[in-house]
mmCIF file of C-alpha atoms in Angstrom:
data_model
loop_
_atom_site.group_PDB
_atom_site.id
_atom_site.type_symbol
_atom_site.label_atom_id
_atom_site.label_comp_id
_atom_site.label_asym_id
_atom_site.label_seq_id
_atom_site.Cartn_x
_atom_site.Cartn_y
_atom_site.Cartn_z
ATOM 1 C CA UNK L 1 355.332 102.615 -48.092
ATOM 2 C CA UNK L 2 353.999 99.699 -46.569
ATOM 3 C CA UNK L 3 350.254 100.486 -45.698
ATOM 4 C CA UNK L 4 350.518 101.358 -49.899
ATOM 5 C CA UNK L 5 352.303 97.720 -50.949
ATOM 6 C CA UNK L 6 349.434 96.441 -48.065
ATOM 7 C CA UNK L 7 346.934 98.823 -50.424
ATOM 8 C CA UNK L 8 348.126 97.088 -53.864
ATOM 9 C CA UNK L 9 347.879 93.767 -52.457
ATOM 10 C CA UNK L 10 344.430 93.802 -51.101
ATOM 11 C CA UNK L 11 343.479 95.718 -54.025
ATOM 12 C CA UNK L 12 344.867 92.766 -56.270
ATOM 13 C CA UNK L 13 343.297 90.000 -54.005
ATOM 14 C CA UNK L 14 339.893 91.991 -54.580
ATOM 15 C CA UNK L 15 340.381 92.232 -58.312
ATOM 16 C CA UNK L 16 341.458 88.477 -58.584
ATOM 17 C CA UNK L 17 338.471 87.479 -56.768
ATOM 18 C CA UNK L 18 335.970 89.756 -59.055
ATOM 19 C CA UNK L 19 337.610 88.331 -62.098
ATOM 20 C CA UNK L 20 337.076 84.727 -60.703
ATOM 21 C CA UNK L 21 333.594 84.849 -59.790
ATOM 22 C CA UNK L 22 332.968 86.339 -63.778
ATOM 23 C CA UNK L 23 334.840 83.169 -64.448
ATOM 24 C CA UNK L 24 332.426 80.794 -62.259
ATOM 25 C CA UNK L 25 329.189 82.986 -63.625
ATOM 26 C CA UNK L 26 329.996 82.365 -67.314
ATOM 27 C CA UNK L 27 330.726 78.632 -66.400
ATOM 28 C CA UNK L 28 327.429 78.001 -64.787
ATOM 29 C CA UNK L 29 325.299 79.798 -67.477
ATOM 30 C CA UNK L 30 326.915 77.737 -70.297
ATOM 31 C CA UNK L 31 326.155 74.492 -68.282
ATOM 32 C CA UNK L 32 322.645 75.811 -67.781
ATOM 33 C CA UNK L 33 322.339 76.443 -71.587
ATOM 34 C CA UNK L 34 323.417 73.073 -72.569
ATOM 35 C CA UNK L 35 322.899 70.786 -70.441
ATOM 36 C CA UNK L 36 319.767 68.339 -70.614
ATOM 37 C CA UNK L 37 316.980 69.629 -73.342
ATOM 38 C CA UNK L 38 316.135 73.501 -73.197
ATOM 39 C CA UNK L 39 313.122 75.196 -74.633
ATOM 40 C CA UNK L 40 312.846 77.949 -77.360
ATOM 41 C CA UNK L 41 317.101 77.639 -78.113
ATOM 42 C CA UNK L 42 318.007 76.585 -81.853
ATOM 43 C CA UNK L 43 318.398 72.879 -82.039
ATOM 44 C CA UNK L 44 322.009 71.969 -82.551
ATOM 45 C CA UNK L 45 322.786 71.015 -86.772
ATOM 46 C CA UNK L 46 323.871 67.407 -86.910
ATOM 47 C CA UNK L 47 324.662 64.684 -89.569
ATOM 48 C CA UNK L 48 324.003 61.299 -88.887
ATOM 49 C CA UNK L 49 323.427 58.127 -91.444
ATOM 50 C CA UNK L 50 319.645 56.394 -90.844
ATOM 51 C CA UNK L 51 319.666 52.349 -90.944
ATOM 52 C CA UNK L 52 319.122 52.528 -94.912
ATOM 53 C CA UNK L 53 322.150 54.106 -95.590
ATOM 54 C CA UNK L 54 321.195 57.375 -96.423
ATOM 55 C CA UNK L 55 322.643 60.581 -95.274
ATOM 56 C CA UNK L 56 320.893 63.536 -93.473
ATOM 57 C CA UNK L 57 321.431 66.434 -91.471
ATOM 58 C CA UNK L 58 319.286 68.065 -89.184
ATOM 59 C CA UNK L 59 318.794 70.617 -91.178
ATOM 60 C CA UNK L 60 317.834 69.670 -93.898
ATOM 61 C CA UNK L 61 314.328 69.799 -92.848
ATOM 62 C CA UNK L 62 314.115 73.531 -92.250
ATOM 63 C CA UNK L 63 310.755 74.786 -92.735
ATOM 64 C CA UNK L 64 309.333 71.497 -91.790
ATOM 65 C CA UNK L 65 307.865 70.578 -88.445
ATOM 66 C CA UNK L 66 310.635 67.532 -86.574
ATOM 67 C CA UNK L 67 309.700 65.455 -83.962
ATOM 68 C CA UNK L 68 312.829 64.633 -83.119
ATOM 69 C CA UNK L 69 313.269 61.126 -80.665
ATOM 70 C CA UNK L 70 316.180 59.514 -78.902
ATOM 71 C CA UNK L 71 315.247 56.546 -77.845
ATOM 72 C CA UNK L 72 317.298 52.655 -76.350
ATOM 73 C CA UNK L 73 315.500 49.527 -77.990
ATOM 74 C CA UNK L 74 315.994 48.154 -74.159
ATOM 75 C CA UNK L 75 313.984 50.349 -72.506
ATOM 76 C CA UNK L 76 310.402 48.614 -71.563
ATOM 77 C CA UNK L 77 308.498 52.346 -72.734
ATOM 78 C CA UNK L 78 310.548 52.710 -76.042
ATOM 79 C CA UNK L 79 308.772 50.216 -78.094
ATOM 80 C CA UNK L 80 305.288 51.425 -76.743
ATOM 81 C CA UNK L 81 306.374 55.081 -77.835
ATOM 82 C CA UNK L 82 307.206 53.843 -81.367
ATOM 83 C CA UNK L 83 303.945 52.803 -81.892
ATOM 84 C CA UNK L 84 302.472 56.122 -80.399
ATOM 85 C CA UNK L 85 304.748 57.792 -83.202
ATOM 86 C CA UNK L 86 302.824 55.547 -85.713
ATOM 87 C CA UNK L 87 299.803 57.449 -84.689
ATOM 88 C CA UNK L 88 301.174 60.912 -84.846
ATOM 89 C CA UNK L 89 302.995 59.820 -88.472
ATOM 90 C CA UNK L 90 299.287 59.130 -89.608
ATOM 91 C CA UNK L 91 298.095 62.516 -88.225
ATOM 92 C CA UNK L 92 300.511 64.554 -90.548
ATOM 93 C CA UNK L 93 302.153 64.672 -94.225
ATOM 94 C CA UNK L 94 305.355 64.086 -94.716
ATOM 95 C CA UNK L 95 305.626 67.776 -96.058
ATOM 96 C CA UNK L 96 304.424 69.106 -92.774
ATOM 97 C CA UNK L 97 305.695 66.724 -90.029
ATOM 98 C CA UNK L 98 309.094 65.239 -89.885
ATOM 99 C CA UNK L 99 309.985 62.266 -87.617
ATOM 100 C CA UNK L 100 313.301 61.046 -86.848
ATOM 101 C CA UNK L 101 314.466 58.457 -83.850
ATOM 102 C CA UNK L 102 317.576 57.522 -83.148
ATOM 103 C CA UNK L 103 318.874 55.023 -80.806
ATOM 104 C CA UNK L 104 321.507 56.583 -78.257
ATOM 105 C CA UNK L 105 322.731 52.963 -77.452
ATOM 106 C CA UNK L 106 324.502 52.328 -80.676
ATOM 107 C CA UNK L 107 326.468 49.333 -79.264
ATOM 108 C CA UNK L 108 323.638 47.475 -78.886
ATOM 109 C CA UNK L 109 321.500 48.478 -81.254
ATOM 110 C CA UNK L 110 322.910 47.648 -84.169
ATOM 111 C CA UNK L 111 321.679 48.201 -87.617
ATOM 112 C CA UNK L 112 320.133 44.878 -87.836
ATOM 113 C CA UNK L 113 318.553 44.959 -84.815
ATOM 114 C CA UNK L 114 317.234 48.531 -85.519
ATOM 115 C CA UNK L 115 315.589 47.102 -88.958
ATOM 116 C CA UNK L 116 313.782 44.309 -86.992
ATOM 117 C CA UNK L 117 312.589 46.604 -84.820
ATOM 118 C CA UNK L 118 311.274 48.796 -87.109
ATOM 119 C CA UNK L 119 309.794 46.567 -89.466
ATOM 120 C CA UNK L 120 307.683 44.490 -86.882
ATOM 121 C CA UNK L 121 306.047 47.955 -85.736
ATOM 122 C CA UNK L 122 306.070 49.248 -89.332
ATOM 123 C CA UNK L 123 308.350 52.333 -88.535
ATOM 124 C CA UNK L 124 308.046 54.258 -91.963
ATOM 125 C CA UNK L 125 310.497 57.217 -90.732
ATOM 126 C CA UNK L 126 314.112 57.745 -90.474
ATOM 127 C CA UNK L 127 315.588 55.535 -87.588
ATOM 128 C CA UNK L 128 319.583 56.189 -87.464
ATOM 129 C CA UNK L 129 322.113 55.013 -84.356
ATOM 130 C CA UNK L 130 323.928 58.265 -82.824
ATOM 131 C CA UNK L 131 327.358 57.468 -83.323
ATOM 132 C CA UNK L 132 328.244 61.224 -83.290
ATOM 133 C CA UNK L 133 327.528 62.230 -79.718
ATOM 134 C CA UNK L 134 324.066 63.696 -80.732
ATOM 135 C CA UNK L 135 322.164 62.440 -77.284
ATOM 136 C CA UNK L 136 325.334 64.013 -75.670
ATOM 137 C CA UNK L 137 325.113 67.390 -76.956
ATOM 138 C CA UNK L 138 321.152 67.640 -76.734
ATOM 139 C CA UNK L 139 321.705 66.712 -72.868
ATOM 140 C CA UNK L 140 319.783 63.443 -73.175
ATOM 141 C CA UNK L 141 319.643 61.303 -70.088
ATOM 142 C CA UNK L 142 315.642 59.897 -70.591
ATOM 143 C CA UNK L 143 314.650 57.265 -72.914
ATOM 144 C CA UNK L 144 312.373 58.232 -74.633
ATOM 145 C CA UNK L 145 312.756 61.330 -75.014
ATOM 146 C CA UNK L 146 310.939 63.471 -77.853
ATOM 147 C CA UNK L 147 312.005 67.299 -78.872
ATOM 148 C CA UNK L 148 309.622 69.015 -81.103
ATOM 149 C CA UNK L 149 310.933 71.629 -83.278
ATOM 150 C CA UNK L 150 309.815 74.258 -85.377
ATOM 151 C CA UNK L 151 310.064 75.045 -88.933
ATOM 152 C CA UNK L 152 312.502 77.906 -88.100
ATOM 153 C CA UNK L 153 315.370 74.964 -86.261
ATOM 154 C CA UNK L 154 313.791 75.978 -82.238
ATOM 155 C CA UNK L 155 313.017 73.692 -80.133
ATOM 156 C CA UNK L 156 309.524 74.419 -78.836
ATOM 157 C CA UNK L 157 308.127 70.926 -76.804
ATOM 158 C CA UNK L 158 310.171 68.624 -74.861
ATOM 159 C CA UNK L 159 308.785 65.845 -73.206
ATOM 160 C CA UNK L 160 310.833 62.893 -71.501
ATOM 161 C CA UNK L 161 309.457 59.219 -70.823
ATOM 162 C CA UNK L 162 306.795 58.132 -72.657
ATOM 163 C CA UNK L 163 304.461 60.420 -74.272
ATOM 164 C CA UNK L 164 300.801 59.795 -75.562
ATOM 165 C CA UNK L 165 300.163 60.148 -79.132
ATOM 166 C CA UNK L 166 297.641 62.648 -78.139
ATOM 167 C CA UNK L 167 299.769 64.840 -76.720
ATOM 168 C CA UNK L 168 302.332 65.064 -79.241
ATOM 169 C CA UNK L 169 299.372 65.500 -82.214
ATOM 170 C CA UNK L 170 298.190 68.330 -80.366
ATOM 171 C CA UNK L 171 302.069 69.818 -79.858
ATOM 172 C CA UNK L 172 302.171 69.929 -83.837
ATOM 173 C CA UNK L 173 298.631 71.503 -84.032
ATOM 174 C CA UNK L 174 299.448 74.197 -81.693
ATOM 175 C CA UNK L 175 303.327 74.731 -83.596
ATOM 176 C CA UNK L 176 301.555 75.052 -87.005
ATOM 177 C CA UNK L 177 299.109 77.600 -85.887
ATOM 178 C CA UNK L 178 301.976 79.855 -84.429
ATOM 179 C CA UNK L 179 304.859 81.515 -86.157
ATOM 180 C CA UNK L 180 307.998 81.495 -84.584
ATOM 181 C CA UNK L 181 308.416 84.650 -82.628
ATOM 182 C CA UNK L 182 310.528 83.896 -79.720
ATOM 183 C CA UNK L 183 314.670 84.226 -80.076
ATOM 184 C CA UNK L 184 316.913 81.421 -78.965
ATOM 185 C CA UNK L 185 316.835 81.579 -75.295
ATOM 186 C CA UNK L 186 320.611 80.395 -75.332
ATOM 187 C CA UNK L 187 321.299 84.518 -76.280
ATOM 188 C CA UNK L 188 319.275 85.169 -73.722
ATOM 189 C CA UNK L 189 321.478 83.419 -71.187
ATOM 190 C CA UNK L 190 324.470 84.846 -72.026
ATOM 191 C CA UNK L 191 322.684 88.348 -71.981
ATOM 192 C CA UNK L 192 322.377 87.827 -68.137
ATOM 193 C CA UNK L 193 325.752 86.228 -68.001
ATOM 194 C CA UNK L 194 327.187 89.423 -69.678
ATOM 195 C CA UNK L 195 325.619 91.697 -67.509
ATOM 196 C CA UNK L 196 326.242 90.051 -64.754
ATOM 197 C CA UNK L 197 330.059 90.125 -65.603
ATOM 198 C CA UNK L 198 330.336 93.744 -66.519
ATOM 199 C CA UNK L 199 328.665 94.388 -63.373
ATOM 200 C CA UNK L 200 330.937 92.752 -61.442
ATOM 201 C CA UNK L 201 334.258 94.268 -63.218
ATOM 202 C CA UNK L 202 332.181 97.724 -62.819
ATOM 203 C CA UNK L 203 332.303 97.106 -59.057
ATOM 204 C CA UNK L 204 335.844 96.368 -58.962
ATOM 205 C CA UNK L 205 337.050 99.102 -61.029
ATOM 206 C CA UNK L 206 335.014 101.550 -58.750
ATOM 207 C CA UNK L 207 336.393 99.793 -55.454
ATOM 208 C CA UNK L 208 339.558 99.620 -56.809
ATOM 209 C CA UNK L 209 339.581 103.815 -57.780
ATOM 210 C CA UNK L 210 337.808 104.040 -54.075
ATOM 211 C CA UNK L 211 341.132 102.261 -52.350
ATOM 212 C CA UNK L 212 343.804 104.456 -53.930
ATOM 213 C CA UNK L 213 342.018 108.192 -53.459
ATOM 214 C CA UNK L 214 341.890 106.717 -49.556
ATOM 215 C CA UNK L 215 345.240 106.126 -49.485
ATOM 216 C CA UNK L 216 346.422 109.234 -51.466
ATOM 217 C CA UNK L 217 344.533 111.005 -48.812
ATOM 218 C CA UNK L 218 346.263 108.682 -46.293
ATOM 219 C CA UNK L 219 349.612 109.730 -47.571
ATOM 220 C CA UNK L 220 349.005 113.136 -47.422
ATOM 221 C CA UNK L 221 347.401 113.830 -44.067
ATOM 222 C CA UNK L 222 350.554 111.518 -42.417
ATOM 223 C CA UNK L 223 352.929 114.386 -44.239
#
């Protein structure tokens, strides 16, 4: 009776332990599928309001090309990047390339001082302040830091810290000659994670069937 409570209780321990390492694996993959900027994943839908007063939401440029920028007016590369952006606005329609930066320091860069900014560099793209968390859920801890996504809502090209206007021209090029074939890596992730988890409750079902035929067989060879 006792080497079988002694059985039930390891056995438990072992299961408990299986169960909480699943636990831990699913934990780490969802911080590894949101935290900071991830390729080829579907950018995350938000709404924000730009500094003219308009509404928008990220997807309501599906189809379209965004070059999508978070950016502090404090930072010493920001205002250097803005005019690279001028460049790349030049480079492409409006029908084809979509640019939108928004300031992830919305205390201090307030509407007004978002306006000046814009209109001494001659910013002719939507400039809104994140009051919604947007820099937060993107995993945004660069300034600048530019996320180019395709027409189909993936983000293909991140780059953080300043980026030449070169670079970022040739990003679009490459996006409009290829189709978007890849699926969101985010289901990706959690394909491992699940695996990984069924694996491990596999184990412990096995170990667990394993323990109680050896101590049936215990039982019987003590009678």
């Amino acid at each position: 009776a006792l080497s079988s409570r002694l059985g039930r209780t390891f056995g438990a321990k072992i299961l408990a332990t299986s169960l909480l390492l699943a636990i831990m694996v699913g934990v780490n993959v969802f911080d590894a599928a949101f935290a900071r900027p991830k390729l080829n994943i579907e950018a995350g839908d938000f709404h924000l309001v730009d500094i003219e007063g308009r509404n928008f939401r990220l997807s309501d440029f599906r189809g379209k090309i965004v070059l999508l920028e978070f950016f502090v007016s404090s930072c010493s590369p920001c205002k250097p990047q803005l005019l690279e952006l001028k460049g790349v606005r030049a480079a492409y329609p409006k029908d084809i390339l979509v640019i939108v930066s928004i300031s992830f320091d919305p205390s201090v860069d307030t509407v007004q001082a978002l306006k000046q900014l814009a209109g001494s560099i001659g910013v002719d793209w939507i400039v809104a302040r994140d009051t919604a968390g947007i820099s937060d859920d993107y995993g945004i801890e660069i300034a600048p830091t530019i996320l180019l996504i395709d027409g189909g809502g993936v983000v293909r090209r991140v780059h953080e810290g300043f980026t030449e206007k070169g670079v970022l021209i040739a990003d679009v090029g490459e996006l409009l000659e290829v189709k978007s074939k890849e699926p969101p890596g985010t289901s990706s992730l959690w394909n491992v994670a699940l695996i990984i988890i069924v694996a491990i409750a596999a184990f412990s079902a096995g170990f667990l069937a394993w323990h109680r035929r050896k101590s049936a067989k215990r039982r019987r060879t003590k009678r």
